Every structure is written in structure tokens, then in C-alpha cells.
Coordinates of C-alpha atoms in Angstrom, one line a residue:
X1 CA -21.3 17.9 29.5
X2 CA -24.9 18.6 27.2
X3 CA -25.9 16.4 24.7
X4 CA -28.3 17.4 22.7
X5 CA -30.4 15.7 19.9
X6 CA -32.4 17.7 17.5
X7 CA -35.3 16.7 15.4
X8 CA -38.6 18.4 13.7
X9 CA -36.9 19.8 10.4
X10 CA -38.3 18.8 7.0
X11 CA -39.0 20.3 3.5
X12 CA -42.1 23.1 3.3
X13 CA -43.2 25.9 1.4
X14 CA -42.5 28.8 1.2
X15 CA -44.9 30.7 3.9
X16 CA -44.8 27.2 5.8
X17 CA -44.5 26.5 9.3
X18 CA -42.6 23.7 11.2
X19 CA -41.5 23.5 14.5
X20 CA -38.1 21.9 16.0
X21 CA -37.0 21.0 19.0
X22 CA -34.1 20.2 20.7
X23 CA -33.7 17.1 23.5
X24 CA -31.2 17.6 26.2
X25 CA -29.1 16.0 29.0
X26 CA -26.1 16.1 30.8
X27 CA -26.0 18.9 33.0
X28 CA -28.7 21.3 34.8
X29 CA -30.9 22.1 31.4
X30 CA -32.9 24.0 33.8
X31 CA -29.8 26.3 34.8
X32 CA -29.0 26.5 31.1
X33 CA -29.1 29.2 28.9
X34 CA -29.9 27.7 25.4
X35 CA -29.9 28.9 21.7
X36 CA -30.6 27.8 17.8
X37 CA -27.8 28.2 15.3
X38 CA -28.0 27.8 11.6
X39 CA -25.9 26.2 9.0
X40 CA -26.3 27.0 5.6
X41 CA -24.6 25.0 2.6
X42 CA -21.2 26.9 1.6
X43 CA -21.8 29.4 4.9
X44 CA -20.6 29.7 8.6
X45 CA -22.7 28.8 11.4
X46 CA -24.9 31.5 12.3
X47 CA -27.2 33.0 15.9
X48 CA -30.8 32.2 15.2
X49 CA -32.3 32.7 18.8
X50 CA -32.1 32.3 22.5
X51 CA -33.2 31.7 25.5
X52 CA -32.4 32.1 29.4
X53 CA -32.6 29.2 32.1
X54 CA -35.3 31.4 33.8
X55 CA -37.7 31.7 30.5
X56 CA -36.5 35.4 30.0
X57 CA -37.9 36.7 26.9
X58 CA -36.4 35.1 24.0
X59 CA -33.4 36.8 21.6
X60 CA -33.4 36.8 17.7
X61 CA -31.3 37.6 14.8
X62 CA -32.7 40.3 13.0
X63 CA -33.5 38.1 10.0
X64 CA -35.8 36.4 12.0
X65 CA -37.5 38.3 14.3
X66 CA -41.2 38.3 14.2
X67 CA -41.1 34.8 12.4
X68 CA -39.8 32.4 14.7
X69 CA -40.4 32.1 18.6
X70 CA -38.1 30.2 20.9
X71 CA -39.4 28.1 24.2
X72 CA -38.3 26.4 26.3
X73 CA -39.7 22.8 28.9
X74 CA -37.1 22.7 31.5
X75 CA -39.7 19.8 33.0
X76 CA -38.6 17.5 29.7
X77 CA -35.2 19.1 29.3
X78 CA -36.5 20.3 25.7
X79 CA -36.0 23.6 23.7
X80 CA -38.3 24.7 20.9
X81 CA -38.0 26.4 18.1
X82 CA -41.6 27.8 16.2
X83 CA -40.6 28.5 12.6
X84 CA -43.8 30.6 10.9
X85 CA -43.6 32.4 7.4
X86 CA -40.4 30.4 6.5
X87 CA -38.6 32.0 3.7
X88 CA -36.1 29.9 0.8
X89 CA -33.2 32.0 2.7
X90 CA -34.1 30.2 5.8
X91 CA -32.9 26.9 4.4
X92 CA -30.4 25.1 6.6
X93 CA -28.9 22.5 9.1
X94 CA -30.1 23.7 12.4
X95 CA -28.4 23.0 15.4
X96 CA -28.9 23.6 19.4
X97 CA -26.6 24.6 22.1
X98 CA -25.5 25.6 25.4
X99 CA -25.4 29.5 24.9
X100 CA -23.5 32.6 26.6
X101 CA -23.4 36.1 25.8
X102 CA -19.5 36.9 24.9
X103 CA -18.9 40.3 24.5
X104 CA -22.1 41.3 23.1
X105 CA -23.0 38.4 21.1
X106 CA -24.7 35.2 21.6
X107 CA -22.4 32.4 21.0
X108 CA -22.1 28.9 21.7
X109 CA -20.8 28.6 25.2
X110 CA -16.7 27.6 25.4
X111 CA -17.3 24.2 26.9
X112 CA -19.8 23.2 24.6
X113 CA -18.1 20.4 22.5
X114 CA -21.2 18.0 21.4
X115 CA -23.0 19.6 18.7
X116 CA -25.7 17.2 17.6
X117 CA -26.0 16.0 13.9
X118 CA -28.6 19.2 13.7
X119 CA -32.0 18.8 11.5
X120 CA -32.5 20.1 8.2
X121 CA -35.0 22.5 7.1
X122 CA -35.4 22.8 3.4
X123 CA -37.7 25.9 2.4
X124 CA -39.2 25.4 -1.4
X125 CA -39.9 28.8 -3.2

């Protein structure tokens, strides 16, 4: 089982930067493939990015590619997520998770239960 705890979010500008990250334990982080979801108010949780165990190159939702960067510190069981030129649409609760490709698609993997309380970013325009 992964726990996770996330932290970093905050209120910036428009063009602003800030950078999350995600603190794991439980199982193997360093065997884990892990991603960044997005919640925004009235809306579904969403893909924002991903990354494999082995520090593969990172996957993005279109919306956010070129913007953000994900990485990863298996050493400290942490995930990052670089946030640069944030945009008002990017405000949202963001969240981190165990992650799996399911036909296609990068999704939150089936025995994840935990989802942390997430961090919000607010994005003034």
C-alpha cells in the first residue's frame, strides 16, 4: 500500500512558477511508476503527467506540455512536479499517485486506494 502526502501548492500569477512535490512510502517507490492528477472545482479528476520507476522520459497531457516537467528522487521516495508559465485554467487540487497505463491511458493504478488530501494551486489572472 502507497501513501502519499503532497505539498508545494499556493496562490501565483499568472506566468508564475511553483513547484510540488509528492512524499511517498509504502511499497517499492523506486519500482513505482508515478503520476500528477488534477482536480478542478465542479470537474473530474484529470492526467497531468507521469513518470516511470526507471526515470523514462516524462508523459504530459497536451494542455500542459512544454510548461510543466515531472521528476522523480527514488533516494527520498519523492516525485516532483515543475509548474512554469501557469495559466488561470491550471487552477486546481493536485493530487499524486501510483500510475499504470490501462488501455492507452495513464490512470491511477487499480490498487491505489490512499489518495492524499492533494495541494492546491490557485493561478490569479
Amino acid at each position: 500500500q502507497v501513501l502519499v502526502t503532497e505539498s508545494g501548492g499556493g496562490l501565483v500569477q499568472a506566468g508564475g512558477s511553483l513547484r510540488l512535490s509528492c512524499a511517498a512510502s509504502g511499497r517499492t517507490f523506486s519500482r513505482i511508476d508515478m503520476g500528477w492528477f488534477r482536480q478542478a472545482p465542479g470537474k473530474e479528476r484529470t492526467f497531468v503527467a507521469a513518470i516511470r520507476w526507471n526515470f523514462d522520459n516524462g508523459y504530459y497531457a497536451d494542455s500542459v506540455k512544454g510548461r510543466f516537467t515531472i521528476s522523480r528522487d527514488n533516494a527520498n521516495n519523492t516525485v516532483y512536479l515543475q509548474m512554469n508559465s501557469l495559466k488561470h485554467e491550471d487552477t486546481a487540487i493536485y493530487y499524486c499517485a501510483p500510475v499504470n497505463v490501462y488501455s492507452g491511458t495513464w490512470r491511477p493504478d487499480r490498487g491505489f486506494r490512499s489518495w492524499g488530501q492533494g495541494t492546491q494551486v490557485t493561478v490569479s489572472s
